[in-house]
Amino acid sequence: MSHTIVHILNNECPHCHEGKVFNEKNIFLNIGFPKMNQYCPHCHFKFEKEPGYFFGAMYVNYGLTVAQGIATYLIAQQFFTERFDLRIIAIIAFVIVSMASFNIRLSRLLWIYMFKNYSI
């Protein structure tokens, strides 16, 4: 399991662990919509199995965003005296917007790894 997490965070192909899923070398600090390779440059594994394959990754992205929003609220509320200060909303919005590009990439990688054929 820990090896799988390392492969996901390193943007590696789920089949050969050599090629990259996204064209970017670093998935953490990129801005803009991700540019995926259609096939693995090393083993030619097809990432998008069918049209609309990554629609399910939107649900993973939603879960990541909600988790980040809740975690941001729990951390930010420690710095304010009132139970809920309206400034926390701006902080949560900033974190969600700044993490959006990373979440898209991570959710697609998680989706590919969840539906990888592990019987091979």
PDB file of C-alpha atoms in Angstrom, residues 3-120:
ATOM      1  CA  HIS A   3       4.444   1.738  -2.508  1.00  0.00           C
ATOM      2  CA  THR A   4       1.199   2.549  -4.312  1.00  0.00           C
ATOM      3  CA  ILE A   5       0.961   5.920  -2.559  1.00  0.00           C
ATOM      4  CA  VAL A   6       4.545   6.702  -3.548  1.00  0.00           C
ATOM      5  CA  HIS A   7       3.797   5.767  -7.175  1.00  0.00           C
ATOM      6  CA  ILE A   8       0.678   7.970  -7.186  1.00  0.00           C
ATOM      7  CA  LEU A   9       2.533  10.954  -5.752  1.00  0.00           C
ATOM      8  CA  ASN A  10       5.379  10.442  -8.232  1.00  0.00           C
ATOM      9  CA  ASN A  11       2.903  10.569 -11.156  1.00  0.00           C
ATOM     10  CA  GLU A  12       3.914   7.086 -12.343  1.00  0.00           C
ATOM     11  CA  CYS A  13       2.111   4.712 -14.660  1.00  0.00           C
ATOM     12  CA  PRO A  14       0.028   2.134 -12.739  1.00  0.00           C
ATOM     13  CA  HIS A  15       1.155  -0.645 -15.069  1.00  0.00           C
ATOM     14  CA  CYS A  16       4.952  -0.288 -15.337  1.00  0.00           C
ATOM     15  CA  HIS A  17       5.766   2.434 -12.751  1.00  0.00           C
ATOM     16  CA  GLU A  18       8.253   3.910 -15.229  1.00  0.00           C
ATOM     17  CA  GLY A  19       6.308   6.297 -17.473  1.00  0.00           C
ATOM     18  CA  LYS A  20       4.445   9.398 -16.356  1.00  0.00           C
ATOM     19  CA  VAL A  21       0.667   9.888 -16.473  1.00  0.00           C
ATOM     20  CA  PHE A  22       0.858  13.677 -16.815  1.00  0.00           C
ATOM     21  CA  ASN A  23       3.242  15.631 -19.033  1.00  0.00           C
ATOM     22  CA  GLU A  24       4.410  17.680 -16.048  1.00  0.00           C
ATOM     23  CA  LYS A  25       7.244  16.234 -14.017  1.00  0.00           C
ATOM     24  CA  ASN A  26       5.897  17.698 -10.761  1.00  0.00           C
ATOM     25  CA  ILE A  27       2.152  17.421 -10.133  1.00  0.00           C
ATOM     26  CA  PHE A  28       2.236  19.547  -6.990  1.00  0.00           C
ATOM     27  CA  LEU A  29       3.197  23.013  -8.246  1.00  0.00           C
ATOM     28  CA  ASN A  30       1.448  23.402 -11.593  1.00  0.00           C
ATOM     29  CA  ILE A  31      -1.238  25.872 -12.510  1.00  0.00           C
ATOM     30  CA  GLY A  32      -3.858  25.198 -15.146  1.00  0.00           C
ATOM     31  CA  PHE A  33      -5.718  22.176 -16.406  1.00  0.00           C
ATOM     32  CA  PRO A  34      -3.579  19.030 -16.490  1.00  0.00           C
ATOM     33  CA  LYS A  35      -2.160  17.712 -19.742  1.00  0.00           C
ATOM     34  CA  MET A  36      -2.337  13.942 -19.625  1.00  0.00           C
ATOM     35  CA  ASN A  37      -0.494  11.526 -21.824  1.00  0.00           C
ATOM     36  CA  GLN A  38      -2.932   9.351 -23.739  1.00  0.00           C
ATOM     37  CA  TYR A  39      -0.613   6.349 -23.398  1.00  0.00           C
ATOM     38  CA  CYS A  40       2.284   5.568 -21.089  1.00  0.00           C
ATOM     39  CA  PRO A  41       5.491   6.632 -22.853  1.00  0.00           C
ATOM     40  CA  HIS A  42       7.251   3.514 -21.510  1.00  0.00           C
ATOM     41  CA  CYS A  43       4.806   0.572 -21.773  1.00  0.00           C
ATOM     42  CA  HIS A  44       2.013   2.142 -23.928  1.00  0.00           C
ATOM     43  CA  PHE A  45      -0.660   1.480 -21.271  1.00  0.00           C
ATOM     44  CA  LYS A  46      -3.831   3.408 -22.218  1.00  0.00           C
ATOM     45  CA  PHE A  47      -4.877   5.693 -19.351  1.00  0.00           C
ATOM     46  CA  GLU A  48      -8.380   6.646 -20.540  1.00  0.00           C
ATOM     47  CA  LYS A  49     -10.180   3.339 -21.009  1.00  0.00           C
ATOM     48  CA  GLU A  50     -13.285   4.812 -22.631  1.00  0.00           C
ATOM     49  CA  PRO A  51     -14.830   8.214 -23.369  1.00  0.00           C
ATOM     50  CA  GLY A  52     -15.930   9.806 -20.100  1.00  0.00           C
ATOM     51  CA  TYR A  53     -13.698   7.546 -18.027  1.00  0.00           C
ATOM     52  CA  PHE A  54     -12.619  10.394 -15.759  1.00  0.00           C
ATOM     53  CA  PHE A  55     -16.141  11.590 -14.894  1.00  0.00           C
ATOM     54  CA  GLY A  56     -15.887   9.437 -11.780  1.00  0.00           C
ATOM     55  CA  ALA A  57     -12.704  11.239 -10.803  1.00  0.00           C
ATOM     56  CA  MET A  58     -14.864  14.334 -10.258  1.00  0.00           C
ATOM     57  CA  TYR A  59     -16.384  12.604  -7.225  1.00  0.00           C
ATOM     58  CA  VAL A  60     -12.922  11.863  -5.875  1.00  0.00           C
ATOM     59  CA  ASN A  61     -12.007  15.512  -6.484  1.00  0.00           C
ATOM     60  CA  TYR A  62     -15.134  16.605  -4.622  1.00  0.00           C
ATOM     61  CA  GLY A  63     -14.216  14.400  -1.650  1.00  0.00           C
ATOM     62  CA  LEU A  64     -10.684  15.801  -1.566  1.00  0.00           C
ATOM     63  CA  THR A  65     -12.019  19.360  -1.706  1.00  0.00           C
ATOM     64  CA  VAL A  66     -14.518  18.790   1.104  1.00  0.00           C
ATOM     65  CA  ALA A  67     -11.843  17.140   3.263  1.00  0.00           C
ATOM     66  CA  GLN A  68      -9.485  20.064   2.664  1.00  0.00           C
ATOM     67  CA  GLY A  69     -12.250  22.546   3.497  1.00  0.00           C
ATOM     68  CA  ILE A  70     -13.076  20.793   6.764  1.00  0.00           C
ATOM     69  CA  ALA A  71      -9.400  20.464   7.707  1.00  0.00           C
ATOM     70  CA  THR A  72      -8.821  24.137   6.903  1.00  0.00           C
ATOM     71  CA  TYR A  73     -11.787  25.134   9.060  1.00  0.00           C
ATOM     72  CA  LEU A  74     -10.575  23.018  11.991  1.00  0.00           C
ATOM     73  CA  ILE A  75      -7.081  24.519  11.773  1.00  0.00           C
ATOM     74  CA  ALA A  76      -8.207  28.105  11.151  1.00  0.00           C
ATOM     75  CA  GLN A  77     -10.737  28.194  13.987  1.00  0.00           C
ATOM     76  CA  GLN A  78      -7.893  27.736  16.470  1.00  0.00           C
ATOM     77  CA  PHE A  79      -6.624  31.221  15.570  1.00  0.00           C
ATOM     78  CA  PHE A  80      -9.917  33.078  16.148  1.00  0.00           C
ATOM     79  CA  THR A  81     -11.678  33.855  19.433  1.00  0.00           C
ATOM     80  CA  GLU A  82     -15.251  33.453  18.114  1.00  0.00           C
ATOM     81  CA  ARG A  83     -16.565  29.994  17.283  1.00  0.00           C
ATOM     82  CA  PHE A  84     -17.200  30.948  13.671  1.00  0.00           C
ATOM     83  CA  ASP A  85     -15.641  34.087  12.259  1.00  0.00           C
ATOM     84  CA  LEU A  86     -16.538  35.133   8.705  1.00  0.00           C
ATOM     85  CA  ARG A  87     -12.850  35.538   7.873  1.00  0.00           C
ATOM     86  CA  ILE A  88     -12.567  31.751   7.988  1.00  0.00           C
ATOM     87  CA  ILE A  89     -14.671  31.551   4.808  1.00  0.00           C
ATOM     88  CA  ALA A  90     -12.055  33.581   2.922  1.00  0.00           C
ATOM     89  CA  ILE A  91      -9.292  31.345   4.235  1.00  0.00           C
ATOM     90  CA  ILE A  92     -11.167  28.195   3.199  1.00  0.00           C
ATOM     91  CA  ALA A  93     -11.878  29.661  -0.255  1.00  0.00           C
ATOM     92  CA  PHE A  94      -8.195  30.561  -0.723  1.00  0.00           C
ATOM     93  CA  VAL A  95      -7.063  27.032   0.204  1.00  0.00           C
ATOM     94  CA  ILE A  96      -9.641  25.385  -2.062  1.00  0.00           C
ATOM     95  CA  VAL A  97      -8.792  27.585  -5.057  1.00  0.00           C
ATOM     96  CA  SER A  98      -5.044  27.212  -4.562  1.00  0.00           C
ATOM     97  CA  MET A  99      -5.314  23.407  -4.283  1.00  0.00           C
ATOM     98  CA  ALA A 100      -7.713  22.953  -7.236  1.00  0.00           C
ATOM     99  CA  SER A 101      -5.031  22.191  -9.834  1.00  0.00           C
ATOM    100  CA  PHE A 102      -3.367  19.643  -7.556  1.00  0.00           C
ATOM    101  CA  ASN A 103      -6.721  18.046  -6.699  1.00  0.00           C
ATOM    102  CA  ILE A 104      -7.567  17.483 -10.370  1.00  0.00           C
ATOM    103  CA  ARG A 105      -4.293  15.669 -10.948  1.00  0.00           C
ATOM    104  CA  LEU A 106      -4.459  13.668  -7.724  1.00  0.00           C
ATOM    105  CA  SER A 107      -8.085  12.619  -8.274  1.00  0.00           C
ATOM    106  CA  ARG A 108      -7.315  11.360 -11.788  1.00  0.00           C
ATOM    107  CA  LEU A 109      -4.295   9.422 -10.538  1.00  0.00           C
ATOM    108  CA  LEU A 110      -6.355   7.909  -7.714  1.00  0.00           C
ATOM    109  CA  TRP A 111      -9.100   6.990 -10.217  1.00  0.00           C
ATOM    110  CA  ILE A 112      -6.619   5.272 -12.539  1.00  0.00           C
ATOM    111  CA  TYR A 113      -5.082   3.333  -9.659  1.00  0.00           C
ATOM    112  CA  MET A 114      -8.480   2.336  -8.206  1.00  0.00           C
ATOM    113  CA  PHE A 115      -9.556   0.720 -11.467  1.00  0.00           C
ATOM    114  CA  LYS A 116      -6.233  -0.772 -12.469  1.00  0.00           C
ATOM    115  CA  ASN A 117      -6.376  -4.456 -13.308  1.00  0.00           C
ATOM    116  CA  TYR A 118      -4.542  -5.987 -10.339  1.00  0.00           C
ATOM    117  CA  SER A 119      -4.902  -9.568 -11.621  1.00  0.00           C
ATOM    118  CA  ILE A 120      -2.079  -9.167 -14.142  1.00  0.00           C
TER     119      ILE A 120
END
